[in-house]
Coordinates of C-alpha atoms and ligand atoms in Angstrom, one line a residue:
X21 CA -18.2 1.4 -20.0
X22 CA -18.0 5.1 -19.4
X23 CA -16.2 7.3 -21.4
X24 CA -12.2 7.6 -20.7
X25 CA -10.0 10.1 -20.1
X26 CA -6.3 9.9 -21.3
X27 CA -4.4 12.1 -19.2
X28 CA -1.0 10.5 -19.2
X29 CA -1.2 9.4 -22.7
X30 CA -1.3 13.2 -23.2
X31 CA 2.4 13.7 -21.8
X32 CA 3.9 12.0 -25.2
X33 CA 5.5 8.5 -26.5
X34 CA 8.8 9.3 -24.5
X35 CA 6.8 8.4 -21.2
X36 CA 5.0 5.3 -22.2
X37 CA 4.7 2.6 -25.0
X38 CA 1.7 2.2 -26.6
X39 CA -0.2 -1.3 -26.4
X40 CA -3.3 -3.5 -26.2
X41 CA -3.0 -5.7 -23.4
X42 CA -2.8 -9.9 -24.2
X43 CA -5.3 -10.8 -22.3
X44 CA -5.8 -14.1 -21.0
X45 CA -7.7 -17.0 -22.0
X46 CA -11.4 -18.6 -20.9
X47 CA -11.8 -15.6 -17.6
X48 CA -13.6 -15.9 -15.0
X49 CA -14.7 -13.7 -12.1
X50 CA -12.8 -14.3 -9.0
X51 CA -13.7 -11.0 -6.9
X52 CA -15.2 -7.9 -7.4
X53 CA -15.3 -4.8 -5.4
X54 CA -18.9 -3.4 -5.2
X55 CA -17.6 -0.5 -3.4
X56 CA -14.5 0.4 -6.1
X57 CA -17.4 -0.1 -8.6
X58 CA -19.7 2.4 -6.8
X59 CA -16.9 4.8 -6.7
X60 CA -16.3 4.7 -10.4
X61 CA -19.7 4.6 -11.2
X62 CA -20.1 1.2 -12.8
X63 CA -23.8 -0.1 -13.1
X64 CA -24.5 -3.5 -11.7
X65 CA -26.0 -4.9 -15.2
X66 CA -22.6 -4.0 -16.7
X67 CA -19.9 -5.7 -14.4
X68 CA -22.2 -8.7 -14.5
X69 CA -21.7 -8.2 -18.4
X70 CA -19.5 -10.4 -20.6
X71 CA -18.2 -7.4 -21.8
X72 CA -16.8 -6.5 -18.5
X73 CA -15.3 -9.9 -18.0
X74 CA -13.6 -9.4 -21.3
X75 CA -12.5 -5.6 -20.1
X76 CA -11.0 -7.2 -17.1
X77 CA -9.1 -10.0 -18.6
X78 CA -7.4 -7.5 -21.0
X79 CA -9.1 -9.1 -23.6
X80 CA -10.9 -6.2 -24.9
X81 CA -9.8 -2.5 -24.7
X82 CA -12.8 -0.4 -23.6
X83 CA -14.0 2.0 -26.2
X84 CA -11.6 5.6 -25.9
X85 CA -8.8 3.6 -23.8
X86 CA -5.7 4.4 -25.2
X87 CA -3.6 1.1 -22.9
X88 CA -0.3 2.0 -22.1
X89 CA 2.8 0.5 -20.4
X90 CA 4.7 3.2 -18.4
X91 CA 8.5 3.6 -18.5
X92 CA 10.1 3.9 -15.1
X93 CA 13.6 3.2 -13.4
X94 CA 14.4 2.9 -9.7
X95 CA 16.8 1.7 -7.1
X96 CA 15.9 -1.8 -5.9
X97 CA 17.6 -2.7 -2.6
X98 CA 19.4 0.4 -2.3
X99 CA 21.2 -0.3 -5.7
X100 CA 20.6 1.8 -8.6
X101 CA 18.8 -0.7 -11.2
X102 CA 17.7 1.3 -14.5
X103 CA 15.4 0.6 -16.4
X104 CA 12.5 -0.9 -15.0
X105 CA 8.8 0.0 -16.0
X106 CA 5.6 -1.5 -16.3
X107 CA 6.5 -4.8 -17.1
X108 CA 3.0 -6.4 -16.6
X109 CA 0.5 -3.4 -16.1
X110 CA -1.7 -1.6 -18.7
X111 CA -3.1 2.0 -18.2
X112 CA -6.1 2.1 -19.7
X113 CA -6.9 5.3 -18.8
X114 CA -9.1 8.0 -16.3
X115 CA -12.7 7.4 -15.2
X116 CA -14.5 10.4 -14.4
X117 CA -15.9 10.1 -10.5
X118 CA -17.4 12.1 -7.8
X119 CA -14.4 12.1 -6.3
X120 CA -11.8 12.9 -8.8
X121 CA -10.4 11.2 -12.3
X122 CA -9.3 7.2 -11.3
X123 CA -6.9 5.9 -13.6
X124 CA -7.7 1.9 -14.6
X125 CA -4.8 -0.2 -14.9
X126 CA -4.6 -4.4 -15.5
X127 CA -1.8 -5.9 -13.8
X128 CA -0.8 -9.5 -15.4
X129 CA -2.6 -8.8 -18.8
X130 CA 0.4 -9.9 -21.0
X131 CA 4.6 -9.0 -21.6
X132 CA 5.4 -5.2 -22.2
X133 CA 8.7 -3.9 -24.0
X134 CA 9.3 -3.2 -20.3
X135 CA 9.1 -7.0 -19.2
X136 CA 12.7 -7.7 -19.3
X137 CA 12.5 -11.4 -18.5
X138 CA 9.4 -11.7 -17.2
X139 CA 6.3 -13.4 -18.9
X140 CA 4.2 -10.5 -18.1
X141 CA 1.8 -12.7 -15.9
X142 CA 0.9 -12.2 -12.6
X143 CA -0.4 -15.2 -10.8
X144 CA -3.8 -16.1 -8.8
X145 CA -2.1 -16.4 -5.7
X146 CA -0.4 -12.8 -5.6
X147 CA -4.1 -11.3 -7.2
X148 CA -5.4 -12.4 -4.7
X149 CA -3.2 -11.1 -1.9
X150 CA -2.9 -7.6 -4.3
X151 CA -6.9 -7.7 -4.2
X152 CA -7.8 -8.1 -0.6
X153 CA -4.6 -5.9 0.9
X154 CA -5.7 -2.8 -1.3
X155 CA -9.3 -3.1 0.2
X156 CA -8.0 -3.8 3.7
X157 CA -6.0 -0.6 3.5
X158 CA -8.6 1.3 2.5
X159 CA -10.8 -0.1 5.3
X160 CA -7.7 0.2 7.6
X161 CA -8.2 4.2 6.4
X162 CA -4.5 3.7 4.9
X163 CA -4.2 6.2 1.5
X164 CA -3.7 2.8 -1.1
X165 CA -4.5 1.9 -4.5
X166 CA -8.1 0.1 -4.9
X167 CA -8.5 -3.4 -6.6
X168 CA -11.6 -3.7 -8.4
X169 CA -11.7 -7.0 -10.0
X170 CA -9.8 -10.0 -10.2
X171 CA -10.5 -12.3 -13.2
X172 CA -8.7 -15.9 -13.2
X173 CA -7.6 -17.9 -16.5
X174 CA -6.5 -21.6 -16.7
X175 CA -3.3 -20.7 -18.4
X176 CA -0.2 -21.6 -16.5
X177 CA 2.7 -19.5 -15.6
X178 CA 6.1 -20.7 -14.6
X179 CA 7.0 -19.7 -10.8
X180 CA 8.7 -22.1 -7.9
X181 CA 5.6 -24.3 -9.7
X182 CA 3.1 -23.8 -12.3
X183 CA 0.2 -21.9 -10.9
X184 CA -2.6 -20.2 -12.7
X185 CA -3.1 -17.0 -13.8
X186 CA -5.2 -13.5 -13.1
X187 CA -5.3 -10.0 -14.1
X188 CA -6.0 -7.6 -11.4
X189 CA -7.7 -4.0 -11.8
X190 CA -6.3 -1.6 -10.1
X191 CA -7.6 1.7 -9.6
X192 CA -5.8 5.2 -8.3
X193 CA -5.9 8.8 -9.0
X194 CA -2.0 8.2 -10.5
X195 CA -0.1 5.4 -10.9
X196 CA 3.2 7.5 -11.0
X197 CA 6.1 6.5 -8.9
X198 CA 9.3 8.2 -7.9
X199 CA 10.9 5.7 -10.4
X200 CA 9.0 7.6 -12.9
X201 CA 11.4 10.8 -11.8
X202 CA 14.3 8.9 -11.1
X203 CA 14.5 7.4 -14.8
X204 CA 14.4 11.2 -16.8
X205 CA 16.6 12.9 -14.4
X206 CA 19.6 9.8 -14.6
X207 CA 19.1 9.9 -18.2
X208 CA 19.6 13.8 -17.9
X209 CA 16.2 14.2 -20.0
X210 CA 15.1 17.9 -18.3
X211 CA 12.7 18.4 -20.5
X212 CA 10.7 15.5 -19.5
X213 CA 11.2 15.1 -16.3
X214 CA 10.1 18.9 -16.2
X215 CA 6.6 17.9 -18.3
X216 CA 6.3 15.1 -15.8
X217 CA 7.1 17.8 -12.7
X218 CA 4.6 19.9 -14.3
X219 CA 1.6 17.4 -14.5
X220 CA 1.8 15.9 -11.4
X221 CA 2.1 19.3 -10.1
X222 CA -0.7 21.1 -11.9
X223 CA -3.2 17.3 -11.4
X224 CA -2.6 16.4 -7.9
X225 CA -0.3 19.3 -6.1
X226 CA -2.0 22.1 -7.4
X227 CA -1.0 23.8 -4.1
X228 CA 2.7 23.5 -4.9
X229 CA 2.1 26.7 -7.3
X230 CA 0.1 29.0 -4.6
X231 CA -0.2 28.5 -1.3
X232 CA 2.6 25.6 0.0
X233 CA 5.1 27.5 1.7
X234 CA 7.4 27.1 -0.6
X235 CA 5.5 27.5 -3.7
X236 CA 7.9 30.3 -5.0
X237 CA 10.0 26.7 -5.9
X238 CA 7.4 24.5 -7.1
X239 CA 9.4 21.7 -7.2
X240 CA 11.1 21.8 -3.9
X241 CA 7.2 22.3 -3.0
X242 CA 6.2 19.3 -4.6
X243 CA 8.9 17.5 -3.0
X244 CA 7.7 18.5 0.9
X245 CA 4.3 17.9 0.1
X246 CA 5.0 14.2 -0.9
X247 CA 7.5 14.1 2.1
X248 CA 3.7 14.9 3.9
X249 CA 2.3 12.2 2.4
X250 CA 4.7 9.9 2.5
X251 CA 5.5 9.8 5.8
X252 CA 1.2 10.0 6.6
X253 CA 1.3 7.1 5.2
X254 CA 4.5 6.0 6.8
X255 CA 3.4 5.9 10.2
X256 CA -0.4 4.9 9.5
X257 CA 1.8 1.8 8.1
X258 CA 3.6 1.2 11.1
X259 CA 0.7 2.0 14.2
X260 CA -1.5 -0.8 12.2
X261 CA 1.4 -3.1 12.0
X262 CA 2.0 -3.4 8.3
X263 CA 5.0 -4.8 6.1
X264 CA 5.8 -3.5 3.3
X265 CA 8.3 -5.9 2.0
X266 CA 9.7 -4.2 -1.2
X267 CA 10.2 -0.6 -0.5
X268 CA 12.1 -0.4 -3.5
X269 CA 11.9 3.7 -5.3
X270 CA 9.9 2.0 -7.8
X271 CA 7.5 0.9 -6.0
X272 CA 6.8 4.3 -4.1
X273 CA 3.8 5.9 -5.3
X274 CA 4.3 10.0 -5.8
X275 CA 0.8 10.4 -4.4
X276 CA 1.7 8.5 -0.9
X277 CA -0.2 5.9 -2.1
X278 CA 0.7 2.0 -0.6
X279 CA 1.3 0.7 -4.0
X280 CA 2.6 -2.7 -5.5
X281 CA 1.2 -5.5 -2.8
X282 CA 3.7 -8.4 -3.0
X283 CA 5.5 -10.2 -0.3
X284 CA 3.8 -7.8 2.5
X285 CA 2.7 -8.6 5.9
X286 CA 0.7 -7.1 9.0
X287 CA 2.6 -8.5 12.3
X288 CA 0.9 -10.9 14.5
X289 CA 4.0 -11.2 17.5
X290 CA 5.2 -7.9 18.2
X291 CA 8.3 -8.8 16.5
X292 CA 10.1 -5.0 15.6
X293 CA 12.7 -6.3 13.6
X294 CA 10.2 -8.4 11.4
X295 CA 11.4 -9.1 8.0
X296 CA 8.3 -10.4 5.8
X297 CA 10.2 -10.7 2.5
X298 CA 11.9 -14.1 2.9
X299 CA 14.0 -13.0 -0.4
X300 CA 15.4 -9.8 1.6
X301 CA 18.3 -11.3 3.7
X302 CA 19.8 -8.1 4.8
X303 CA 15.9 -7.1 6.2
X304 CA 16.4 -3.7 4.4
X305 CA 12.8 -3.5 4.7
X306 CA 12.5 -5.1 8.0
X307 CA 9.1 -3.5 10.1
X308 CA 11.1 -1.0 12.1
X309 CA 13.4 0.3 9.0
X310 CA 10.0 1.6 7.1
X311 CA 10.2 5.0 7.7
X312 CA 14.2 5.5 7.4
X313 CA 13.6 3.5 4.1
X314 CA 11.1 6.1 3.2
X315 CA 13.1 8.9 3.5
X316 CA 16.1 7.5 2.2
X317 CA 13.1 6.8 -1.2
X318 CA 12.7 10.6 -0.4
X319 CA 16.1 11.5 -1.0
X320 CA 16.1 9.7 -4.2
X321 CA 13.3 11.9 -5.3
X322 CA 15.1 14.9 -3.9
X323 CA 17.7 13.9 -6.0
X324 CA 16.2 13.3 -9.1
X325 CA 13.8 16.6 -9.2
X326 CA 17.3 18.6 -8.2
X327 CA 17.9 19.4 -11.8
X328 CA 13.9 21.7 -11.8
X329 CA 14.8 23.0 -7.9
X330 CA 18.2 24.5 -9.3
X331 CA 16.7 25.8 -12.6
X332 CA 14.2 28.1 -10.0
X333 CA 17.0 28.4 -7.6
X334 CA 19.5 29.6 -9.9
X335 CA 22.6 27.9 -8.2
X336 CA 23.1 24.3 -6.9
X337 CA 23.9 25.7 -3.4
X338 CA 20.6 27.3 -2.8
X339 CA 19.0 24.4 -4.6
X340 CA 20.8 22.4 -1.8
X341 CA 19.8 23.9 1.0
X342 CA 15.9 24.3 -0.2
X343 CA 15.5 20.5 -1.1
X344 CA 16.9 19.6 2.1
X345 CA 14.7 22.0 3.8
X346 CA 11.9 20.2 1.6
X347 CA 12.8 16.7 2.9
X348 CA 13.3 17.6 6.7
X349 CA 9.8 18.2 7.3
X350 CA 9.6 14.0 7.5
X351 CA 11.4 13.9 10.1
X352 CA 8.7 16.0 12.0
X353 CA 5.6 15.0 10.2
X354 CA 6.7 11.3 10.6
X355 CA 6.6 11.1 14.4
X356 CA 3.7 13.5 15.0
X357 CA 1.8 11.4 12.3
X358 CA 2.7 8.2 14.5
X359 CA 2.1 9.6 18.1
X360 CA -1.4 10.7 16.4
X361 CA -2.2 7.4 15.7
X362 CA -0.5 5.6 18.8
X363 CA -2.9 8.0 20.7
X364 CA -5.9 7.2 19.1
X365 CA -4.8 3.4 19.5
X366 CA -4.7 3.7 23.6
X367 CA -8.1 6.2 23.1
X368 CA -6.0 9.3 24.3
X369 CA -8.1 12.2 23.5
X370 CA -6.1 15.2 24.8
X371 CA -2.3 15.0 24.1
X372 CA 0.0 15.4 26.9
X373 CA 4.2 14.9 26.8
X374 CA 4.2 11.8 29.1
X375 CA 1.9 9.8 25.8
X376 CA 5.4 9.3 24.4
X377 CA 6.7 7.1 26.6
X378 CA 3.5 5.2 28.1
X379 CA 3.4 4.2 24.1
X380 CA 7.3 3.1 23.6
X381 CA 6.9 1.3 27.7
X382 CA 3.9 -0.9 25.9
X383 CA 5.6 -1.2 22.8
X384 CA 8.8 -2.7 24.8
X385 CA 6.6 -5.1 26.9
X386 CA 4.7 -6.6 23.5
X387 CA 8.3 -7.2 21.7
X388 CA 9.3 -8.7 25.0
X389 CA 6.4 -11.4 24.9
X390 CA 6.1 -11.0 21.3
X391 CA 2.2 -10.4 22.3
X392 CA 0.1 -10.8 19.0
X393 CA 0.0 -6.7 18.1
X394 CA -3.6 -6.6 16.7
X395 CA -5.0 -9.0 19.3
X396 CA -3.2 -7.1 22.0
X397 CA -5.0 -3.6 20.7
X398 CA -8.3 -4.7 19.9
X399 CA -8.1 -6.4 23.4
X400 CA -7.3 -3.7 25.3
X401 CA -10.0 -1.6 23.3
X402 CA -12.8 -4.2 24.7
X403 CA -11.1 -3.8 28.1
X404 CA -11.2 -0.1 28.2
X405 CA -15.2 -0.7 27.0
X406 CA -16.2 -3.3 29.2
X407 CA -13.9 -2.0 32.8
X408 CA -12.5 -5.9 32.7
X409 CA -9.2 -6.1 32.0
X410 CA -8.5 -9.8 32.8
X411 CA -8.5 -11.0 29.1
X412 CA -5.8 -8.7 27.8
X413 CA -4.0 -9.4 31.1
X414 CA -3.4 -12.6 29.6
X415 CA -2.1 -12.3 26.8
X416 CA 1.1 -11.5 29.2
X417 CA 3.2 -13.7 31.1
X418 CA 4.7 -10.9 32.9
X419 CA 1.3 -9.9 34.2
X420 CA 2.7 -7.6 36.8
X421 CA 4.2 -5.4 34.2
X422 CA 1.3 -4.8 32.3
X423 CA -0.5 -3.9 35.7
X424 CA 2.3 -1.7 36.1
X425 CA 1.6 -0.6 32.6
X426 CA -2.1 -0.1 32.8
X427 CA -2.7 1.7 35.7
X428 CA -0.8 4.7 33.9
X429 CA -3.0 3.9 30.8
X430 CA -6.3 4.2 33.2
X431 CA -5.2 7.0 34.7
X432 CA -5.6 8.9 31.4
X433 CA -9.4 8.0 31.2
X434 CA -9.1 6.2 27.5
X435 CA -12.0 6.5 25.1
X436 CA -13.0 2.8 24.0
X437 CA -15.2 4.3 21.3
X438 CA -11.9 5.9 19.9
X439 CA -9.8 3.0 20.5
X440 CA -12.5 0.4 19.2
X441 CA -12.3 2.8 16.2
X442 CA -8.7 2.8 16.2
X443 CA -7.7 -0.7 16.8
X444 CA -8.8 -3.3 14.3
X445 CA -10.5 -6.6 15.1
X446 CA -9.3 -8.0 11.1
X447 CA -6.3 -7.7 9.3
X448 CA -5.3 -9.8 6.5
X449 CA -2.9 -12.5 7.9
X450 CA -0.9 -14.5 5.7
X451 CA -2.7 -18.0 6.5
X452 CA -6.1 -16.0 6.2
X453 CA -4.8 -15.1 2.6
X454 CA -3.9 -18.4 2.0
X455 CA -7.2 -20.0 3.0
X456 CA -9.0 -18.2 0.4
X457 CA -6.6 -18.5 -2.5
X458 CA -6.1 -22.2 -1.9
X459 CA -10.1 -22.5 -2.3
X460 CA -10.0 -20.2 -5.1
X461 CA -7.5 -22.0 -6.7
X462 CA -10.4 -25.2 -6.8
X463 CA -12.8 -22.4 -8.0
X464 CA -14.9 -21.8 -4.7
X465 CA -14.3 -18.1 -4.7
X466 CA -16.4 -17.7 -1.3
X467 CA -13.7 -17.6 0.9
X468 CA -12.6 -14.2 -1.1
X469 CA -15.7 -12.7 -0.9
X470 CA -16.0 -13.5 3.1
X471 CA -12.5 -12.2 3.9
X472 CA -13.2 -9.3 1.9
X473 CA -16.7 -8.1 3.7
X474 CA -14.5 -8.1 6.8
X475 CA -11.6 -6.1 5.7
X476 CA -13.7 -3.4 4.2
X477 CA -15.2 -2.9 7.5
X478 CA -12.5 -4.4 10.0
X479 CA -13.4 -1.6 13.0
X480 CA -16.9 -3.7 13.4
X481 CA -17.5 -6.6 15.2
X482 CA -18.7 -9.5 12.5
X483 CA -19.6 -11.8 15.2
X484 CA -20.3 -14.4 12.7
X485 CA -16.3 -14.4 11.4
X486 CA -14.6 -14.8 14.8
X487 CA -12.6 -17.6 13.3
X488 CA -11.1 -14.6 11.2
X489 CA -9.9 -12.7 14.1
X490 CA -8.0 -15.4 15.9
X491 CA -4.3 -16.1 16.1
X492 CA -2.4 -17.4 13.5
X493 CA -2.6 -21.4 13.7
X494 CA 0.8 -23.2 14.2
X495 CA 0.7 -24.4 9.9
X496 CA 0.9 -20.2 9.0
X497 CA 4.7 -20.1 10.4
X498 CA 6.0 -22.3 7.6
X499 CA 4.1 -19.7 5.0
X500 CA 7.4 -18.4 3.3
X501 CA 6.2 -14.7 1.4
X502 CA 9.1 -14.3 -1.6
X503 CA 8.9 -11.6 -4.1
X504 CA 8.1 -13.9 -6.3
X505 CA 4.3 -12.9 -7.8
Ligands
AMP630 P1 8.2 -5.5 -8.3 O1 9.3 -6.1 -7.6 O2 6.9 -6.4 -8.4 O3 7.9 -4.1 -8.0 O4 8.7 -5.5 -9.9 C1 9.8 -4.9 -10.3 C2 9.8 -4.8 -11.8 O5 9.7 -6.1 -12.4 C3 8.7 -4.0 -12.4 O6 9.2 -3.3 -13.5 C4 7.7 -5.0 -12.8 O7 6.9 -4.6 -13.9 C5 8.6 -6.1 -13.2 N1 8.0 -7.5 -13.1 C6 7.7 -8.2 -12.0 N2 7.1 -9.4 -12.3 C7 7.0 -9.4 -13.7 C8 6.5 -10.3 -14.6 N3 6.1 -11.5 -14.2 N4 6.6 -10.0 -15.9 C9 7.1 -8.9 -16.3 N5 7.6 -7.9 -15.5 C10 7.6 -8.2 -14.2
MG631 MG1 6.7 -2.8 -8.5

């Protein structure tokens, strides 16, 4: 393997623990991304290697890896929860790419003094789901971690049953969460949370010390420009349809990344009020609560880098009134990011004040019906191509409103080529998920590997994988998605 890079290992034992993964026993290959591996430059005679099986399984740290567990805290479910951390991930370290320093990190490689009572494991099943989702998103041009690899053991772990076990490799520029602030600043530990401020800052906001607006606080800076980024990724989230399910602070990535895959979702009925997470009874994180969920995370961050704004500031008023002025840019940036993408959606190309409400008019009429959202888009899309709008016509009952609908659409001569770039014929459904891992889980791993050509390319046709862009079949509704991973 290349040589690493051990950037957060630099930052000092108060920010990590210091450990060789556990690996797990007998691997075997169950997916690898070609295209995570051309990004990080990994020759083809070397992943086929059984040194890189080895790597994967957390078997064998790479020469110059220095693995790590991180030490985070976060509130879970709007309640402050302490100490949390990397219970089951290892940072091995940075690889050097065209594109910037990726950090490597196993997920389910073995228990961490941050494991609490888990048994450090993650399962095939969740992998799986962590595996394809990260490459979806990226096809779905969503800012996400990457998965590179997913290597399957034999060895059990405990769940609702035994099932068996993986390690996934994940791949970001950071891996560093709000948590990460959150747990220095409750502990009233300045001086880290300031080195932590500083690195982020000085590695991936470089901008927060010259030209961001307000760079003469670099931390009230770095706090707007991950406001930016969060609610980008906010709204790309909610135009595609996507479910977060645990938008807990812990799991909110400082770089606006969509990070921890677990009980997620991508809506097929237009259902606003969605809840995927069948453990969250309240549906805190229900579809249509993501972006007040992400500025409520937001605050939290605000919160916790308060201590840095008011050592610039020089009095907790001012720092105040600058961190709020920090966060409120969301609640600008979020809706502009969203009408961007609703307009590319319905193949608008110049802007105009009446978009607004010909995009909340259809938006009504699919919750109505409960139309299928991505069917309903990528439909339309085709429509828009081929001047025939009798298929997406119906997918209504109330066929007279969508006429009523789509004669204002038409009106504002929509670009298919746009839209058919904006509106995806594949998105990882639940039973589409659980095809694949219940084959995988009998060792035919092809069902991964055909799943995952589509999803890094889901704007094209595939005309050989209809069966992949279809409805959900009447068996997916009983598919419960629990935290439990
Ligand atoms: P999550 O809800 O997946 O974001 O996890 C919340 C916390 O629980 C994190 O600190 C995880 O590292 C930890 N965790 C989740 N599952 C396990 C597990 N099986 N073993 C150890 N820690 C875990
Ligand atoms: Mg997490």
């Amino acid at each position: 393997m290349k040589k690493f890079i051990n950037g957060f290992a630099a930052l000092g034992k108060d920010f990590y623990t210091e450990l060789a993964p556990q690996g797990i026993s007998n691997p075997y290959f169950v997916c690898v991304s070609q295209a995570v591996a051309d990004e990080l430059w990994l020759s083809e005679e070397w992943l086929a290697s059984f040194e890189a099986l080895q790597v994967f399984a957390g078997n064998i740290a790479p020469q110059g890896s220095q693995p790590l567990a991180s030490v985070y805290s976060g509130h879970q479910f709007g309640v402050w929860a302490g100490q949390l951390g990397d219970g089951r991930a290892h940072l091995l370290g940075e690889l050097e790419t065209a594109n910037g320093n990726f950090e490597i990190q196993l997920k389910g490689a073995g228990r961490t003094p941050y494991s609490r009572m888990g048994d450090g494991r993650a399962v095939l099943r969740s992998s799986i789901r962590e595996f394809l989702c990260s490459e979806a998103m990226h096809g779905l041009r969503i800012s996400t971690t990457r998965a590179l690899a997913v290597v399957g053991s034999d060895m059990l772990a405990r769940r609702e049953t035994n099932e068996t076990t993986a390690v996934v490799t994940r791949v970001a520029p950071s891996f560093i969460r709000f948590g990460h602030f959150e747990h220095f600043a409750y502990r009233g530990e300045n001086v880290q949370l300031k080195t932590l401020a500083d690195y982020v800052i000085e590695r991936y906001y470089p901008e927060c010390l010259t030209t961001h607006k307000l760079a003469a606080n670099p931390y009230a800076a770095l706090l707007a420009a991950v406001s930016s980024r969060t609610a980008t990724m906010a709204a790309a989230w909610q135009a595609v349809g996507f479910c977060h399910g645990v938008m807990n602070t812990d799991n909110m990535s400082i770089l606006g990344l969509t990070i921890d895959y677990g009980p997620f979702q991508f809506l097929d009925g237009f259902n606003p009020a969605h809840i995927c997470n069948h453990s969250d009874e309240q549906g805190r994180y229900a579809y249509n609560r993501q972006p007040n969920i992400a500025y409520w995370n937001l605050f939290c961050l605000g919160q916790a880098l308060m201590p840095l704004i008011e050592q610039v500031e020089g009095s907790s008023d001012a720092a105040q009134a600058i961190a709020i002025k920090a966060l409120e840019g969301f609640k600008s940036e979020f809706p502009a990011a969203l009408q961007s993408r609703m307009q590319a959606k319905l193949g608008l190309t110049d802007a105009q004040d009446s978009d607004k409400v010909l995009i909340e008019d259809v938006l009504k009429l699919l919750a109505k019906e409960r139309t299928d959202y991505t069917i309903f888009w990528r439909t339309l899309s085709n429509a828009v191509a081929n001047q025939n709008f009798e298929p997406v016509r119906d997918l209504f009952v109330d066929r007279a409103a969508f006429d009523t609908w789509v004669i204002r659409l038409k009106a504002r001569s929509p670009n298919s080529k746009l839209m058919l770039e904006s509106n995806p014929k594949f998105i990882l459904r639940n039973h589409l998920a659980q095809t694949a891992i219940e084959k995988a889980q009998v060792k035919d791993f092809s069902e991964v590997a055909r799943l995952l050509k589509v999803l890094e390319t889901p704007f094209e046709e595939h005309l050989d994988c209809e069966d992949l862009a279809g409805l959900p079949p009447d068996w997916a509704s009983h598919l419960e998605i629990s935290c439990s991973s």
